PDB file of C-alpha atoms in Angstrom:
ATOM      1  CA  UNK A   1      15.402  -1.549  22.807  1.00  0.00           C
ATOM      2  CA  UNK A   2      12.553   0.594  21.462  1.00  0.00           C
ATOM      3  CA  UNK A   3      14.543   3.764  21.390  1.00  0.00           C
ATOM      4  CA  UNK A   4      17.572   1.731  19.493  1.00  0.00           C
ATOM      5  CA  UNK A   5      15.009   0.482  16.962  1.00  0.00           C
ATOM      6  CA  UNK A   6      13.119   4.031  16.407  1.00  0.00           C
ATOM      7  CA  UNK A   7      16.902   5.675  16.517  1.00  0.00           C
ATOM      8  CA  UNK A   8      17.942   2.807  13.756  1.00  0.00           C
ATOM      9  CA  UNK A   9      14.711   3.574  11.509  1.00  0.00           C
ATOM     10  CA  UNK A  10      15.199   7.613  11.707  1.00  0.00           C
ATOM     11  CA  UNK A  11      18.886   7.452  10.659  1.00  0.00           C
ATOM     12  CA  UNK A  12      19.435   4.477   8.080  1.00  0.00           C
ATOM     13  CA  UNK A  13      17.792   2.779   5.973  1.00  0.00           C
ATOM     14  CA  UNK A  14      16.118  -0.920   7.205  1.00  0.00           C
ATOM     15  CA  UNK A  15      15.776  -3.852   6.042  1.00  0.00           C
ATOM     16  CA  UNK A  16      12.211  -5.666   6.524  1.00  0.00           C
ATOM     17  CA  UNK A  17      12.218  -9.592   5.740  1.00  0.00           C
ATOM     18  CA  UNK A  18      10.136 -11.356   2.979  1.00  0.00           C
ATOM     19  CA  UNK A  19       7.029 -13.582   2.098  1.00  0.00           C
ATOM     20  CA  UNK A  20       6.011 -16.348   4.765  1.00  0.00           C
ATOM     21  CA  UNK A  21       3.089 -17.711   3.292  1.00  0.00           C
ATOM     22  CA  UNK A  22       4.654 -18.572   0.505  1.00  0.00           C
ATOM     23  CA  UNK A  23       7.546 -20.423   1.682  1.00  0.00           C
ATOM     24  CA  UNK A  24       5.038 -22.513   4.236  1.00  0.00           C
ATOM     25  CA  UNK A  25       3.112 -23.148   0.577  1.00  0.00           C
ATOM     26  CA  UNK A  26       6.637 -24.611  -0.991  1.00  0.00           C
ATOM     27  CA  UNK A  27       6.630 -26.612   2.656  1.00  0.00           C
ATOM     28  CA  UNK A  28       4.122 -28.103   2.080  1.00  0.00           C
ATOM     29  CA  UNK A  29       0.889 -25.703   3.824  1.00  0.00           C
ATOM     30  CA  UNK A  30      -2.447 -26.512   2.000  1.00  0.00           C
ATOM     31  CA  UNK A  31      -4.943 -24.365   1.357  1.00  0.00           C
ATOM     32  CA  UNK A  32      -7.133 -26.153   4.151  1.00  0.00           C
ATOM     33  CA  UNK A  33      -4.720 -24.944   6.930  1.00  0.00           C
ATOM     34  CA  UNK A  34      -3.607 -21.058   8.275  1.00  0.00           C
ATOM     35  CA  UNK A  35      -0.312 -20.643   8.147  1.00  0.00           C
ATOM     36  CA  UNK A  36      -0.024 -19.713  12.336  1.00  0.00           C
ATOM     37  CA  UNK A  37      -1.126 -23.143  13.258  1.00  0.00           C
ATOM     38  CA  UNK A  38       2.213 -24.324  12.038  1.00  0.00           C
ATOM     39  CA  UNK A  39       4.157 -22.363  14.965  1.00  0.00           C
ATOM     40  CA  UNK A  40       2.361 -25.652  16.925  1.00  0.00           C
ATOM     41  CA  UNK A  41       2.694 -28.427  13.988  1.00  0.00           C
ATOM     42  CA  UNK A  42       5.605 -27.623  12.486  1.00  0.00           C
ATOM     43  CA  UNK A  43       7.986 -24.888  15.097  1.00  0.00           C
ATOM     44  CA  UNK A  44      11.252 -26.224  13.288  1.00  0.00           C
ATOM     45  CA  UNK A  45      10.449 -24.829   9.565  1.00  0.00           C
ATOM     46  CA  UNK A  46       9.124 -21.731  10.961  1.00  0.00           C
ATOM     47  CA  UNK A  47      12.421 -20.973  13.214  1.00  0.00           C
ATOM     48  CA  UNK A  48      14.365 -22.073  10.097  1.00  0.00           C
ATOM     49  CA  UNK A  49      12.752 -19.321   7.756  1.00  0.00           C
ATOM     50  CA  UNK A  50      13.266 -16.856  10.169  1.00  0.00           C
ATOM     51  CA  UNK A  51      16.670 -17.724  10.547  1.00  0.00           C
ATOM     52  CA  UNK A  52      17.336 -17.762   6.571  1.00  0.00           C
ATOM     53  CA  UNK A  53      15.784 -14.189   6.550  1.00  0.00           C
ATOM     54  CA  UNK A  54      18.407 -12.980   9.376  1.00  0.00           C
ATOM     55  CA  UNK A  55      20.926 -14.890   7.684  1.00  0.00           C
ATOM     56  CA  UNK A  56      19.812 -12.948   4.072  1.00  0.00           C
ATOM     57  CA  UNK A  57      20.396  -9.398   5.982  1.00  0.00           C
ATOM     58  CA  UNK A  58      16.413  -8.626   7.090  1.00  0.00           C
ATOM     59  CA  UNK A  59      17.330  -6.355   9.923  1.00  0.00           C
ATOM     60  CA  UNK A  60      13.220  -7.060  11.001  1.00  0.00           C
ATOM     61  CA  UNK A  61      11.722 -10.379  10.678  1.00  0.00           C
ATOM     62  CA  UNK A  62       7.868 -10.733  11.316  1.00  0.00           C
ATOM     63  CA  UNK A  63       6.252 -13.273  13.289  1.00  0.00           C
ATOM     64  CA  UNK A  64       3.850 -15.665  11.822  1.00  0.00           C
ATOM     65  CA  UNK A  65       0.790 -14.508  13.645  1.00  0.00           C
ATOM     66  CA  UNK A  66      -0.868 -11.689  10.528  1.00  0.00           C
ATOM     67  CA  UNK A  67      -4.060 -13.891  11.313  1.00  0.00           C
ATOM     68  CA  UNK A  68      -3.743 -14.477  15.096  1.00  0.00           C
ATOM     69  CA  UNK A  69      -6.219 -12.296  16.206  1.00  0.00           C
ATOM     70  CA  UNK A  70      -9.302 -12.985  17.708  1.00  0.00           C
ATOM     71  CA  UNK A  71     -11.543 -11.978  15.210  1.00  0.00           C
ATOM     72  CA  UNK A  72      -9.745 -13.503  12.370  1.00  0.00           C
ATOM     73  CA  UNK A  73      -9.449 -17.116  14.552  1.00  0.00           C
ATOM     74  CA  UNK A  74     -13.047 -16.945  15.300  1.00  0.00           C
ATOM     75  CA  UNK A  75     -13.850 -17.444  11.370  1.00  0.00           C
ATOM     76  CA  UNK A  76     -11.447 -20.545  11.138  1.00  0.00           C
ATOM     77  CA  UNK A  77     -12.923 -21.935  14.744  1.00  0.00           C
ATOM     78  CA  UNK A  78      -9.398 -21.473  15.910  1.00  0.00           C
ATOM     79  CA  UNK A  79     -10.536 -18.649  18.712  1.00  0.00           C
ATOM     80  CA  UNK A  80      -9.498 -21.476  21.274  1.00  0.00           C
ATOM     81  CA  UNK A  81      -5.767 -21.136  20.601  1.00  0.00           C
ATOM     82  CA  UNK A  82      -4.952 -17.142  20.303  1.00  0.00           C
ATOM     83  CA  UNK A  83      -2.608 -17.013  23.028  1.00  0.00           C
ATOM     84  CA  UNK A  84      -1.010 -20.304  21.946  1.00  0.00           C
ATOM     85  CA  UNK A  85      -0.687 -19.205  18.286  1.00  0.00           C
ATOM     86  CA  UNK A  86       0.385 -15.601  19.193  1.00  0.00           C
ATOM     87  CA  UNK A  87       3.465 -16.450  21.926  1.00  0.00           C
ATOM     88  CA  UNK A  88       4.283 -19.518  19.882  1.00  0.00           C
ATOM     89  CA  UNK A  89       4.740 -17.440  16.896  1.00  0.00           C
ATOM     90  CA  UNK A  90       7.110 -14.692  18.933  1.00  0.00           C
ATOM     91  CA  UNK A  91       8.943 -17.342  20.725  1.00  0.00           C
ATOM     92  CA  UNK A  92      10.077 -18.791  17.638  1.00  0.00           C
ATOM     93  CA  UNK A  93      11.200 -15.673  15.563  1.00  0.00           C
ATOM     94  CA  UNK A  94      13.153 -14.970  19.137  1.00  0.00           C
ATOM     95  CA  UNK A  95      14.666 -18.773  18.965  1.00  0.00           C
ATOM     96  CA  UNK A  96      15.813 -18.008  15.144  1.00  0.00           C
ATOM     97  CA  UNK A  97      17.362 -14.040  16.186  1.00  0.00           C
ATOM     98  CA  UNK A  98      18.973 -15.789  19.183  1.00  0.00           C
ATOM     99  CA  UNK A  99      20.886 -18.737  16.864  1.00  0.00           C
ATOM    100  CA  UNK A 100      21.530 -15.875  14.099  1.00  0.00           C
ATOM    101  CA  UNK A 101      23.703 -14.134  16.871  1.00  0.00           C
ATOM    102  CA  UNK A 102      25.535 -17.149  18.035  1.00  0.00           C
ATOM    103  CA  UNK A 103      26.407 -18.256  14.333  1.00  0.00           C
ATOM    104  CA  UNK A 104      27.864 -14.791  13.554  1.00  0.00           C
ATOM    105  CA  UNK A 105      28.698 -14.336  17.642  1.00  0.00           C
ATOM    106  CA  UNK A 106      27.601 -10.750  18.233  1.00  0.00           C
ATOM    107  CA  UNK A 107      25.480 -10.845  21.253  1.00  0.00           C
ATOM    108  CA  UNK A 108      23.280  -7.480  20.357  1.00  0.00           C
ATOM    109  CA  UNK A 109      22.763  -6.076  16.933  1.00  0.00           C
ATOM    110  CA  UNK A 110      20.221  -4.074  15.134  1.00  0.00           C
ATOM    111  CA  UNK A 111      17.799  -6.999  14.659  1.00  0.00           C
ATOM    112  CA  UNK A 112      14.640  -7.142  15.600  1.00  0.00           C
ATOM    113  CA  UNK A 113      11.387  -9.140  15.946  1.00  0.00           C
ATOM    114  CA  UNK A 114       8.149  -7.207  14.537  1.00  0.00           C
ATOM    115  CA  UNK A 115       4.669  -8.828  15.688  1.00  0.00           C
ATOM    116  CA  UNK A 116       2.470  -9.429  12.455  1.00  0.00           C
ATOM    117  CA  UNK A 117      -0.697  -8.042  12.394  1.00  0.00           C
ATOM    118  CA  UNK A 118      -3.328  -7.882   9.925  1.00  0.00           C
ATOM    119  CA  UNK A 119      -6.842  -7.150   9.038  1.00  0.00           C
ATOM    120  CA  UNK A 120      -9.625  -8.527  10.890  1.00  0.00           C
ATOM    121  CA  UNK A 121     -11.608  -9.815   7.970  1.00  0.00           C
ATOM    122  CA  UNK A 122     -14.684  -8.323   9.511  1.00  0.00           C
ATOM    123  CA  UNK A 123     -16.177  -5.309   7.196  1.00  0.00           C
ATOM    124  CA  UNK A 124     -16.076  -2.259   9.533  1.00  0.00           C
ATOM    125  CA  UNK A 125     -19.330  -0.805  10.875  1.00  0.00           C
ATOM    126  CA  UNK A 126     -21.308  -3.675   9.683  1.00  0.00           C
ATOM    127  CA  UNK A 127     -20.329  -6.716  10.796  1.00  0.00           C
ATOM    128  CA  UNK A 128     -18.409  -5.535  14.103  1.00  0.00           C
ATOM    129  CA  UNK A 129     -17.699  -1.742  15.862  1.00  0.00           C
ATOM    130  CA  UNK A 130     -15.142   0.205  16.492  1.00  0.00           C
ATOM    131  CA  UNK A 131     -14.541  -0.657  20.041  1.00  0.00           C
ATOM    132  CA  UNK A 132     -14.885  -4.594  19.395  1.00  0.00           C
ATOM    133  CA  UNK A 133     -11.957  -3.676  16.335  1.00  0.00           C
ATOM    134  CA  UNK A 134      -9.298  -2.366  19.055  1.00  0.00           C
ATOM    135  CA  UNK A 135     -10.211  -4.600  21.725  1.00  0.00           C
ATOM    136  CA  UNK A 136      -9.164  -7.063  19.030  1.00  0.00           C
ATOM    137  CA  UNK A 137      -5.773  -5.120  18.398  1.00  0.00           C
ATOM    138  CA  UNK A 138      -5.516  -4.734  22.719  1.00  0.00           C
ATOM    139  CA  UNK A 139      -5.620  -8.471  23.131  1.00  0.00           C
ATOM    140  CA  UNK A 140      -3.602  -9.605  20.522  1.00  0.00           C
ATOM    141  CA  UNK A 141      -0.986  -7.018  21.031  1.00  0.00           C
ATOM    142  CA  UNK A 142      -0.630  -7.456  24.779  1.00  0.00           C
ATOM    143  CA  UNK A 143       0.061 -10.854  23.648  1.00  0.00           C
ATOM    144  CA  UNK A 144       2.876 -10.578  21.709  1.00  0.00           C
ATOM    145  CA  UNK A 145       4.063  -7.640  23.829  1.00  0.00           C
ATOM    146  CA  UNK A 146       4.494 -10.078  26.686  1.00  0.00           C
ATOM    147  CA  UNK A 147       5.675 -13.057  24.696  1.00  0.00           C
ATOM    148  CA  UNK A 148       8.787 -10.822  23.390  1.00  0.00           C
ATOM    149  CA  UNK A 149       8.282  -8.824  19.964  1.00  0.00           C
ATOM    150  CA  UNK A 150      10.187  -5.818  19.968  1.00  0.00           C
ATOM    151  CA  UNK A 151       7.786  -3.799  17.948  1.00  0.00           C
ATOM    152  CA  UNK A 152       4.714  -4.531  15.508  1.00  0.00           C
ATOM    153  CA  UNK A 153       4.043  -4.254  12.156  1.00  0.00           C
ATOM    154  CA  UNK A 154       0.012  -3.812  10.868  1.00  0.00           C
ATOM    155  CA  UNK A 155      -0.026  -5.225   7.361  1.00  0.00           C
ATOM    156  CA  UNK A 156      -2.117  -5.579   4.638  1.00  0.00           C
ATOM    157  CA  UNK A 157      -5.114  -3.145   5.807  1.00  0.00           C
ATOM    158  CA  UNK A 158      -7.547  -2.252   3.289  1.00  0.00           C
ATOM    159  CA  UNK A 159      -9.535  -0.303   5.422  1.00  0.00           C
ATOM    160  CA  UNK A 160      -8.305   2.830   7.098  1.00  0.00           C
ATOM    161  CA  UNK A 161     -10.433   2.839   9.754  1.00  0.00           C
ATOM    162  CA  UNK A 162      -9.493  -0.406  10.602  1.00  0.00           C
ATOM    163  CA  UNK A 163      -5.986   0.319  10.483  1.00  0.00           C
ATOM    164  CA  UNK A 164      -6.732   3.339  12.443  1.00  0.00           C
ATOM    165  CA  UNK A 165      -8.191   1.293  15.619  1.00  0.00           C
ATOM    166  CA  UNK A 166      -5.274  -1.113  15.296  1.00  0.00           C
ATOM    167  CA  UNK A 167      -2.436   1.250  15.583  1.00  0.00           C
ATOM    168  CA  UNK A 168      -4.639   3.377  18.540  1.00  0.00           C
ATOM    169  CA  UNK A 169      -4.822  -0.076  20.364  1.00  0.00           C
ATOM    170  CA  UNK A 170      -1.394  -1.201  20.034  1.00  0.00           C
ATOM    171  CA  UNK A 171      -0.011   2.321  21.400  1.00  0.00           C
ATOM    172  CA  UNK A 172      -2.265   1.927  24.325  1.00  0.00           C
ATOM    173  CA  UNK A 173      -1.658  -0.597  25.328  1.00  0.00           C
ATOM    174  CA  UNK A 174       2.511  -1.618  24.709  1.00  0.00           C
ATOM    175  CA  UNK A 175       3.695   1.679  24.000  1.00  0.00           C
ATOM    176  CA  UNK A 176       6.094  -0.252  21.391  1.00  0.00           C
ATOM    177  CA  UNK A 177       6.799   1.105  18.393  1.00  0.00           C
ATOM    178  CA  UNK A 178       4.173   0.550  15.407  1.00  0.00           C
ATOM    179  CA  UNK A 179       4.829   0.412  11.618  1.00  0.00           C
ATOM    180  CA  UNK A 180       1.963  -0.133   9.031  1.00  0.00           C
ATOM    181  CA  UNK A 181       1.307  -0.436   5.746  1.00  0.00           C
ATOM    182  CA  UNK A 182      -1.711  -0.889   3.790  1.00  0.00           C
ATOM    183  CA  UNK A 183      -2.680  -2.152  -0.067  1.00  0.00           C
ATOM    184  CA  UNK A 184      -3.439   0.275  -2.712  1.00  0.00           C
ATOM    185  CA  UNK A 185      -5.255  -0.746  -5.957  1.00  0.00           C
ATOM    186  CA  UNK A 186      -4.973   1.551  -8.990  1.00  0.00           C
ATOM    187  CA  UNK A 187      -8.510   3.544 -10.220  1.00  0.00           C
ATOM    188  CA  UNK A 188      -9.569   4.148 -13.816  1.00  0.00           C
ATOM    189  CA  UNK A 189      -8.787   7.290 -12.471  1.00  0.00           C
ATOM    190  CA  UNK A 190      -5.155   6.805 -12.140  1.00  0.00           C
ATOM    191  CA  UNK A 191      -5.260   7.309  -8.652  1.00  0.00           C
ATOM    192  CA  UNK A 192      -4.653   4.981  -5.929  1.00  0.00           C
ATOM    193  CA  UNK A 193      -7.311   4.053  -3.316  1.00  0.00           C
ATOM    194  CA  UNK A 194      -7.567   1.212  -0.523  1.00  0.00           C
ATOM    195  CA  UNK A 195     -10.119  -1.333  -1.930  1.00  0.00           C
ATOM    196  CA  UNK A 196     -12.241   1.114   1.036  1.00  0.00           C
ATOM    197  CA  UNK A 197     -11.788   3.749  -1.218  1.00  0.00           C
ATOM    198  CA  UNK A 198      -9.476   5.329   0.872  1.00  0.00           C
ATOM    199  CA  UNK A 199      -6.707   8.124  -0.521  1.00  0.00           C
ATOM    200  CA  UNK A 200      -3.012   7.868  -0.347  1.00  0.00           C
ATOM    201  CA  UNK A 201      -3.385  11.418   1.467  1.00  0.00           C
ATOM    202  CA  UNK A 202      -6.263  10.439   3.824  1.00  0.00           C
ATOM    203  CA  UNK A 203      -4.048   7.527   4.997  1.00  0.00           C
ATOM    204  CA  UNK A 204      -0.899   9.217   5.424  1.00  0.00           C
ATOM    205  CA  UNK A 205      -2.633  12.666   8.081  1.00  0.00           C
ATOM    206  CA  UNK A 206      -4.509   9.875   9.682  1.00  0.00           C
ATOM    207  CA  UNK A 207      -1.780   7.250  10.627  1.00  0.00           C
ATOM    208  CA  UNK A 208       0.413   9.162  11.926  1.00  0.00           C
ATOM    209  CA  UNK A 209      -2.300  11.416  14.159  1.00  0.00           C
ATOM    210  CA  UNK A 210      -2.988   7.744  15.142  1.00  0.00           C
ATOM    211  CA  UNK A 211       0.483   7.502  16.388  1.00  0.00           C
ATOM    212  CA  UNK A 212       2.508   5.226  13.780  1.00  0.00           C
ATOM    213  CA  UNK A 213       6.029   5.256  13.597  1.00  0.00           C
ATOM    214  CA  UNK A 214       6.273   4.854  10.054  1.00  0.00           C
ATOM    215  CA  UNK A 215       3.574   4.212   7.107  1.00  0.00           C
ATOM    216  CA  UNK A 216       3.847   2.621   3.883  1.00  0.00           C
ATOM    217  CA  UNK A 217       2.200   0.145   1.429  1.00  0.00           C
ATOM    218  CA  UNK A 218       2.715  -3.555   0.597  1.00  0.00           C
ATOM    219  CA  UNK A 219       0.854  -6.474  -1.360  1.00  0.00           C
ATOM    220  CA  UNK A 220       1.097  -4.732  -4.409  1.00  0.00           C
ATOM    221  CA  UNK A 221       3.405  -4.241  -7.824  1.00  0.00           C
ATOM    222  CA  UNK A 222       6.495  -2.244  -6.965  1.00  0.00           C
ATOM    223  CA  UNK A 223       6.610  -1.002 -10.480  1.00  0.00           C
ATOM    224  CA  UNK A 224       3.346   1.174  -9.250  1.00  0.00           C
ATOM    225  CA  UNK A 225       4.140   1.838  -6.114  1.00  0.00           C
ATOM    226  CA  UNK A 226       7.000   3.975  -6.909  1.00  0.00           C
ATOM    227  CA  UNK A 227       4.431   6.811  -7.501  1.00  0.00           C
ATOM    228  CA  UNK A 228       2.335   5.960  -4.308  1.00  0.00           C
ATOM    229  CA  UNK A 229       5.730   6.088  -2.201  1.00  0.00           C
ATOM    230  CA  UNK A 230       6.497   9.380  -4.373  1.00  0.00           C
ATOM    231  CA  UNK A 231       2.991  10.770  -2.860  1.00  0.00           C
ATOM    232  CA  UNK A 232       3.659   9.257   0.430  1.00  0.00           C
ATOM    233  CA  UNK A 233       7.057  11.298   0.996  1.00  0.00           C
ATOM    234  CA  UNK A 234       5.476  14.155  -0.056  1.00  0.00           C
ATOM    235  CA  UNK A 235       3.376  14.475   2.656  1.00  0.00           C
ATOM    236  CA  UNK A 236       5.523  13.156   5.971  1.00  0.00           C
ATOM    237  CA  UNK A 237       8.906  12.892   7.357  1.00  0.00           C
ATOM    238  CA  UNK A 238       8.886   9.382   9.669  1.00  0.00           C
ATOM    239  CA  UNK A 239      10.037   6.406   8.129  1.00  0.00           C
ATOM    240  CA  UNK A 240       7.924   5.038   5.068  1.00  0.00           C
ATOM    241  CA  UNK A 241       7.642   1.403   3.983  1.00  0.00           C
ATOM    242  CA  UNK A 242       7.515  -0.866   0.974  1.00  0.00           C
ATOM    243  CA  UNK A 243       7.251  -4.070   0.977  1.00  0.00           C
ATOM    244  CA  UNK A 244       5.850  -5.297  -2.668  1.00  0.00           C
ATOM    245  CA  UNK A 245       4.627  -8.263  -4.632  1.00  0.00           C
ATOM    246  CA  UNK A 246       7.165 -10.813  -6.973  1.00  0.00           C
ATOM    247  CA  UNK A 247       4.721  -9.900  -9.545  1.00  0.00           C
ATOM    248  CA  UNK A 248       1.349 -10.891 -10.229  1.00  0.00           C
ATOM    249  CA  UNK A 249      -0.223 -13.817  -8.639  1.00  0.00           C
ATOM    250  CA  UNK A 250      -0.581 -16.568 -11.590  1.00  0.00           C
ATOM    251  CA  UNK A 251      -2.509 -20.169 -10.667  1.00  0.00           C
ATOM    252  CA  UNK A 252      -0.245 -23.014 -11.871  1.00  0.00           C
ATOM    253  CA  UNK A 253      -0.775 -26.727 -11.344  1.00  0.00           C
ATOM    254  CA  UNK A 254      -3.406 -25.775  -8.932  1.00  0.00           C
ATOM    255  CA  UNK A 255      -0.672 -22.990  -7.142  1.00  0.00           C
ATOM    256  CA  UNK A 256      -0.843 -19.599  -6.398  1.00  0.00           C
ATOM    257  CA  UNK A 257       2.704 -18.637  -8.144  1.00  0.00           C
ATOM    258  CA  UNK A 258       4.450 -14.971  -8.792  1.00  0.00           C
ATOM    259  CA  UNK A 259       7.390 -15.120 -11.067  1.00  0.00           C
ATOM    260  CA  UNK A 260       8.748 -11.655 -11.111  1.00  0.00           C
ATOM    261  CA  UNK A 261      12.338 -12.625 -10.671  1.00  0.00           C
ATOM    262  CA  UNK A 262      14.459 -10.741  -7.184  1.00  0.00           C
ATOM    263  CA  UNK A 263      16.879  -9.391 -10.465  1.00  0.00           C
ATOM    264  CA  UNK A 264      13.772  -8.148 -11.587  1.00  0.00           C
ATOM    265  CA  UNK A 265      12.457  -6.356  -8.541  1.00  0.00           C
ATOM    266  CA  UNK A 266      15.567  -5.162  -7.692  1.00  0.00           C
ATOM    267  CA  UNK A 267      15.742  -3.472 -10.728  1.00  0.00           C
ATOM    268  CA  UNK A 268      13.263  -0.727  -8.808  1.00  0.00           C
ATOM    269  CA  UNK A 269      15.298  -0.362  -5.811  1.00  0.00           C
ATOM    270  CA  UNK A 270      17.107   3.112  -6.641  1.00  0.00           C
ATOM    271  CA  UNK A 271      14.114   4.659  -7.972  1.00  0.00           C
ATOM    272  CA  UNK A 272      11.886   3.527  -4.761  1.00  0.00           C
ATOM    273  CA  UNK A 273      14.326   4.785  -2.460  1.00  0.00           C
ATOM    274  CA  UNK A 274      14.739   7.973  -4.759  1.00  0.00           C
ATOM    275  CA  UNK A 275      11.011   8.273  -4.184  1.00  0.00           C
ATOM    276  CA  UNK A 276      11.150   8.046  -0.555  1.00  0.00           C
ATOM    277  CA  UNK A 277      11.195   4.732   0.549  1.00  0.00           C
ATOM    278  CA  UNK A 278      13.646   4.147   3.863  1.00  0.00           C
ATOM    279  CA  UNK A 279      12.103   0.682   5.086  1.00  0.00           C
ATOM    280  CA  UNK A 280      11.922  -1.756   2.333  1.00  0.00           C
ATOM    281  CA  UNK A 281      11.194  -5.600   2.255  1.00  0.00           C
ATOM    282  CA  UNK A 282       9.042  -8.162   0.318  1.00  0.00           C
ATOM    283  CA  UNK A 283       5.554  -9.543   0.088  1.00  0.00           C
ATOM    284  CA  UNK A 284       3.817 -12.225  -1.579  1.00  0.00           C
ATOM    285  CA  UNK A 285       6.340 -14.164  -3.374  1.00  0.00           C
ATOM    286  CA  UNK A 286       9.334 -12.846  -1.792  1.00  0.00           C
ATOM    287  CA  UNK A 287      12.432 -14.958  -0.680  1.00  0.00           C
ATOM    288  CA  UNK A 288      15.738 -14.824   0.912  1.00  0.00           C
ATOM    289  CA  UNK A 289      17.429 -14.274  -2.252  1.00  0.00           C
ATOM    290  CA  UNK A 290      15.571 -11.200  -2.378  1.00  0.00           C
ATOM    291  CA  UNK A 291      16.103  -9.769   0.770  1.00  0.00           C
ATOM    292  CA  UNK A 292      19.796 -10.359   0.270  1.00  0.00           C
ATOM    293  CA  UNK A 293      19.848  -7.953  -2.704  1.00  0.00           C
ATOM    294  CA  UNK A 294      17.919  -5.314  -0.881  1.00  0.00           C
ATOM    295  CA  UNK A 295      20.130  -5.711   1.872  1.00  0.00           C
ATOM    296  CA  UNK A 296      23.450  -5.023   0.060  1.00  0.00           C
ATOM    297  CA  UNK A 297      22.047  -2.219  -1.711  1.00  0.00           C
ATOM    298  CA  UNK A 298      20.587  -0.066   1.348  1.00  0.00           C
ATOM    299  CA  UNK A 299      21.537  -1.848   4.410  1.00  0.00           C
ATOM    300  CA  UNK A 300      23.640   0.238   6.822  1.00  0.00           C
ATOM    301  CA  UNK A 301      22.613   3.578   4.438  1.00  0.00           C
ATOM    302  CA  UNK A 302      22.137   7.035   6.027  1.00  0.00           C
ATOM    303  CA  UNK A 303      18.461   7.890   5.253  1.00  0.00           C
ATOM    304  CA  UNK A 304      18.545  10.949   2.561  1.00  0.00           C
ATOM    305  CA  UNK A 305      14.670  11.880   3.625  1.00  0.00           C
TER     306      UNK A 305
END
């Protein structure tokens, strides 16, 4: 399974799924709760978004475990449930794969589920150490590794070092493969940096001496991350990810809302891929009908980088 998914990734273009959070926000998620403790309240919607992203053409849907690791639970006093949360979130992405197949009745395909896993919320070097960062990353991962996910995607990072530690602890200890992408905020400068002031290039020479399998950068406006993807390409070969905002985030009637349109962000797909992009998806704001555009533009694609 691992060398089908690496083989699928170094030859053709993939297709990542879309935003969670926000569809578990038009569910009816309040801002009191974490999204993973509804893979105990509420298994059915969960199984059913995964099963609309297969359905839309994501070739890799994401658990719903990005803050299921033991650092992150300890600040919501949820430390009690991280295996719980973690196989419960696995088992159900594997529940909505396994009904996408019988539906469209092809036993194997080139689908896959990708383990979630995000920042710690802990500020490197102050608040905890290196070695208390990856033992994070080695429990949580051997976690998911055992509960079923194929391979694992690190999200969101805003610190490299952090990011660093995660994909070192997940290699060591599953030997699946790792994707990750971190956020990029534009400088005065014109430059982009992680909010840890990190460089486009920095992050690139160090992920993949880290091991990754492919890099990239989500949570952000695709309309400027054509020129970090640009810089990206320009300095590696594996497969390189984007998976951007709908926009910017806009409160309305007391919600978090992003109205860039999927006709809209679509509208950047040829020049993203032109840039370099081979693994593309959604973030914050993301749906289905999204994915489904992506999908019939690249889906099935021989990479050209």
């Amino acid at each position: 399974m691992n060398n089908d998914f690496l083989k699928l990734i170094s030859e053709e273009y993939a297709v990542l799924d879309g935003a969670l959070g926000t569809l578990l926000h038009e569910k009816g998620l309040s801002s009191g709760e974490i999204p993973e403790d509804w893979n105990i309240s509420h298994p059915e919607i969960l199984t059913d978004i995964h099963l609309d992203y297969f359905m839309a053409g994501a070739q890799i849907v994401e658990t719903n475990t990005f803050g299921a690791s033991s650092l992150k639970l300890e600040a919501n006093g949820k430390q009690g449930l991280l295996r719980e949360l973690n196989v419960r979130g696995a088992q159900l992405a594997r529940v909505a794969l396994k009904e996408f197949r019988e539906i469209n009745k092809v036993p194997e395909d080139n689908r896959y589920v990708s383990g979630s896993v995000g920042p710690t919320g802990k500020i490197f070097g102050m608040e905890v150490d290196g070695l208390k960062v990856e033992n994070n990353y080695l429990e949580q991962g051997a976690i998911l590794a055992e509960a079923g996910v194929d391979l694992f995607t690190v999200e969101t990072m805003i610190d490299l070092r952090e990011a660093e530690a995660a994909v070192r602890a997940l290699k060591k200890e599953t030997k699946l493969p790792v994707l990750v992408s971190t956020v990029f905020n534009k400088t005065k400068k014109g430059e982009f940096r992680t909010l840890f002031g990190d460089t486009v290039k920095d992050t690139v020479i160090r992920l993949t001496e880290a091991g990754a399998d492919g890099v990239g950068t989500n949570c952000g406006l695709v309309e400027e991350y054509i020129d970090v993807i640009y810089e990206m390409r320009s300095l590696m070969d594996i497969p390189l990810l984007l998976y951007p905002n709908a926009g910017l985030p806009k409160l309305k009637g007391g919600m978090t809302v992003f109205e860039q349109t999927p006709l809209q962000m679509i509208a950047f797909l040829d020049e993203s891929v032109k840039a370099g992009a081979t693994v593309v998806g959604g973030c914050c704001g993301t749906t289905p009908e999204y994915i489904k555009l992506v999908s019939g533009k690249i889906k099935g694609r021989r990479r050209l980088f």
